[in-house]
Every structure is written in C-alpha cells, then in structure tokens.
Amino acid sequence: MQVNLDDSTNLQIAKIKDKEDYVFSIDGRIKLRFSRSELKYIQAMIDAALKDDAEQSRDSLKNSIKDAVLRHKGQLQNILRNVRTEDIAYAVWFAGDETVKNDILSNMSKRASDDVVETIKEGIERRIRKERAEGNADIEDIMLEQGRSAAAILLKRVLDS
C-alpha cells in the first residue's frame, strides 16, 4: 500500500514475501520492519490519537482491545498471567465495557479476578470520588491517562500472542 501525503512525502507499507513481517518505508529512505502484531498495535494507537476528542479516542482504544481479546481468547489466560493485576484493573476500568471485563475476568483465577474487581472499586473509583470531594478536579484526567497506558500495555501483550 502506498500513500502520498500533502507535503509530497511518500509512505509505503509492503509485506515481505513468505513472512509475516512488513516493511514501512518513508520516501524510500527510512525503512522500518514490523511484525503483523506490531503493525496492528501501531494502527490502533494512531487511530486513537487521531480522534477529535478524548471520548472518541477512548472508544477507539476500547474497540481495539475488545477485538483483540475476542480474537485471542484461546491464549488470553496465559497472557493475563504475565500482566500485573493493577494494569489489568486500569485497562478494564478504562475500557468500560462489560463484554471486555467479563472476557478478561473469566480467563483469570477466582482470586486474581476478585483482586481486579477490588482494585477497580477501591483503588480507582473510590480514589476518584475521594479526590473530587477534596477539590482535585484533575484526578479523573490523571486516572484516565493511567488507564490509557494500561490499556495500551494490555493491547500490546494480547496482539503479541
């Protein structure tokens, strides 16, 4: 695929024959090699970044996670074992989607899923309420940024499986 930008920059993405790797070329000078999962991750992050507002960006990232979780359901249990409980909690909270939450929690041990639910309730939602009551209006933005980072980490891990 080739794209010519307004400033006459030429971008090209080509699949390497007989491999699952892709080459991303800028004006034929800069060449970067990506695996399929890395390219999907970059695509999801670019799509989220290009949205007009924070809510659309969040929805875009949520949809990417939802799609990745559904496609990699078989490996999800192994993936989640290597992700911190707090990161899973922030990612689930950030996504704000019951389907994603249920798919993730059902692929964890009872104890681990209870820890995630507890972290969401006590560590995230309760902290937001407490900080708001104390007059810190920026806390939700800070927590959303942490959630976005955790969601990006989880998405990367799922796509790499």
JSON list of C-alpha atoms in Angstrom, two decimals, residues 63-115:
[
{"chain": "A", "resi": 63, "resn": "ASN", "atom": "CA", "xyz": [-12.85, -1.29, 20.43]},
{"chain": "A", "resi": 64, "resn": "SER", "atom": "CA", "xyz": [-9.29, -2.33, 19.62]},
{"chain": "A", "resi": 65, "resn": "ILE", "atom": "CA", "xyz": [-8.97, -4.11, 22.97]},
{"chain": "A", "resi": 66, "resn": "LYS", "atom": "CA", "xyz": [-12.38, -5.73, 22.55]},
{"chain": "A", "resi": 67, "resn": "ASP", "atom": "CA", "xyz": [-11.45, -7.02, 19.11]},
{"chain": "A", "resi": 68, "resn": "ALA", "atom": "CA", "xyz": [-8.03, -8.27, 20.25]},
{"chain": "A", "resi": 69, "resn": "VAL", "atom": "CA", "xyz": [-9.49, -10.04, 23.30]},
{"chain": "A", "resi": 70, "resn": "LEU", "atom": "CA", "xyz": [-12.12, -11.78, 21.17]},
{"chain": "A", "resi": 71, "resn": "ARG", "atom": "CA", "xyz": [-9.56, -12.86, 18.56]},
{"chain": "A", "resi": 72, "resn": "HIS", "atom": "CA", "xyz": [-7.05, -14.18, 21.09]},
{"chain": "A", "resi": 73, "resn": "LYS", "atom": "CA", "xyz": [-9.47, -15.77, 23.54]},
{"chain": "A", "resi": 74, "resn": "GLY", "atom": "CA", "xyz": [-7.59, -19.07, 23.47]},
{"chain": "A", "resi": 75, "resn": "GLN", "atom": "CA", "xyz": [-4.32, -17.51, 24.64]},
{"chain": "A", "resi": 76, "resn": "LEU", "atom": "CA", "xyz": [-5.85, -14.92, 26.96]},
{"chain": "A", "resi": 77, "resn": "GLN", "atom": "CA", "xyz": [-5.34, -16.96, 30.12]},
{"chain": "A", "resi": 78, "resn": "ASN", "atom": "CA", "xyz": [-1.59, -17.26, 29.51]},
{"chain": "A", "resi": 79, "resn": "ILE", "atom": "CA", "xyz": [-1.29, -13.60, 28.56]},
{"chain": "A", "resi": 80, "resn": "LEU", "atom": "CA", "xyz": [-3.04, -12.38, 31.69]},
{"chain": "A", "resi": 81, "resn": "ARG", "atom": "CA", "xyz": [-0.73, -14.38, 33.95]},
{"chain": "A", "resi": 82, "resn": "ASN", "atom": "CA", "xyz": [2.12, -12.11, 32.87]},
{"chain": "A", "resi": 83, "resn": "VAL", "atom": "CA", "xyz": [0.31, -8.79, 33.38]},
{"chain": "A", "resi": 84, "resn": "ARG", "atom": "CA", "xyz": [0.14, -7.05, 36.75]},
{"chain": "A", "resi": 85, "resn": "THR", "atom": "CA", "xyz": [-3.26, -7.09, 38.46]},
{"chain": "A", "resi": 86, "resn": "GLU", "atom": "CA", "xyz": [-3.21, -3.31, 38.74]},
{"chain": "A", "resi": 87, "resn": "ASP", "atom": "CA", "xyz": [-2.57, -2.91, 34.99]},
{"chain": "A", "resi": 88, "resn": "ILE", "atom": "CA", "xyz": [-5.44, -5.28, 34.20]},
{"chain": "A", "resi": 89, "resn": "ALA", "atom": "CA", "xyz": [-7.72, -3.34, 36.56]},
{"chain": "A", "resi": 90, "resn": "TYR", "atom": "CA", "xyz": [-6.85, 0.01, 34.98]},
{"chain": "A", "resi": 91, "resn": "ALA", "atom": "CA", "xyz": [-7.29, -1.40, 31.46]},
{"chain": "A", "resi": 92, "resn": "VAL", "atom": "CA", "xyz": [-10.68, -2.93, 32.30]},
{"chain": "A", "resi": 93, "resn": "TRP", "atom": "CA", "xyz": [-11.81, 0.26, 34.02]},
{"chain": "A", "resi": 94, "resn": "PHE", "atom": "CA", "xyz": [-10.59, 2.39, 31.11]},
{"chain": "A", "resi": 95, "resn": "ALA", "atom": "CA", "xyz": [-12.35, 0.22, 28.53]},
{"chain": "A", "resi": 96, "resn": "GLY", "atom": "CA", "xyz": [-15.59, 0.48, 30.50]},
{"chain": "A", "resi": 97, "resn": "ASP", "atom": "CA", "xyz": [-17.11, -2.39, 28.53]},
{"chain": "A", "resi": 98, "resn": "GLU", "atom": "CA", "xyz": [-18.84, -5.29, 30.27]},
{"chain": "A", "resi": 99, "resn": "THR", "atom": "CA", "xyz": [-18.00, -7.75, 27.48]},
{"chain": "A", "resi": 100, "resn": "VAL", "atom": "CA", "xyz": [-14.29, -6.99, 27.73]},
{"chain": "A", "resi": 101, "resn": "LYS", "atom": "CA", "xyz": [-14.45, -7.09, 31.52]},
{"chain": "A", "resi": 102, "resn": "ASN", "atom": "CA", "xyz": [-16.24, -10.45, 31.56]},
{"chain": "A", "resi": 103, "resn": "ASP", "atom": "CA", "xyz": [-13.93, -11.98, 28.93]},
{"chain": "A", "resi": 104, "resn": "ILE", "atom": "CA", "xyz": [-10.86, -10.91, 30.86]},
{"chain": "A", "resi": 105, "resn": "LEU", "atom": "CA", "xyz": [-12.11, -11.84, 34.32]},
{"chain": "A", "resi": 106, "resn": "SER", "atom": "CA", "xyz": [-13.37, -15.24, 33.18]},
{"chain": "A", "resi": 107, "resn": "ASN", "atom": "CA", "xyz": [-9.86, -16.09, 31.97]},
{"chain": "A", "resi": 108, "resn": "MET", "atom": "CA", "xyz": [-8.31, -15.41, 35.37]},
{"chain": "A", "resi": 109, "resn": "SER", "atom": "CA", "xyz": [-8.33, -17.36, 38.59]},
{"chain": "A", "resi": 110, "resn": "LYS", "atom": "CA", "xyz": [-11.10, -16.51, 41.04]},
{"chain": "A", "resi": 111, "resn": "ARG", "atom": "CA", "xyz": [-8.64, -14.85, 43.40]},
{"chain": "A", "resi": 112, "resn": "ALA", "atom": "CA", "xyz": [-6.99, -12.79, 40.65]},
{"chain": "A", "resi": 113, "resn": "SER", "atom": "CA", "xyz": [-10.33, -11.68, 39.18]},
{"chain": "A", "resi": 114, "resn": "ASP", "atom": "CA", "xyz": [-11.53, -10.69, 42.67]},
{"chain": "A", "resi": 115, "resn": "ASP", "atom": "CA", "xyz": [-8.33, -8.66, 43.09]}
]
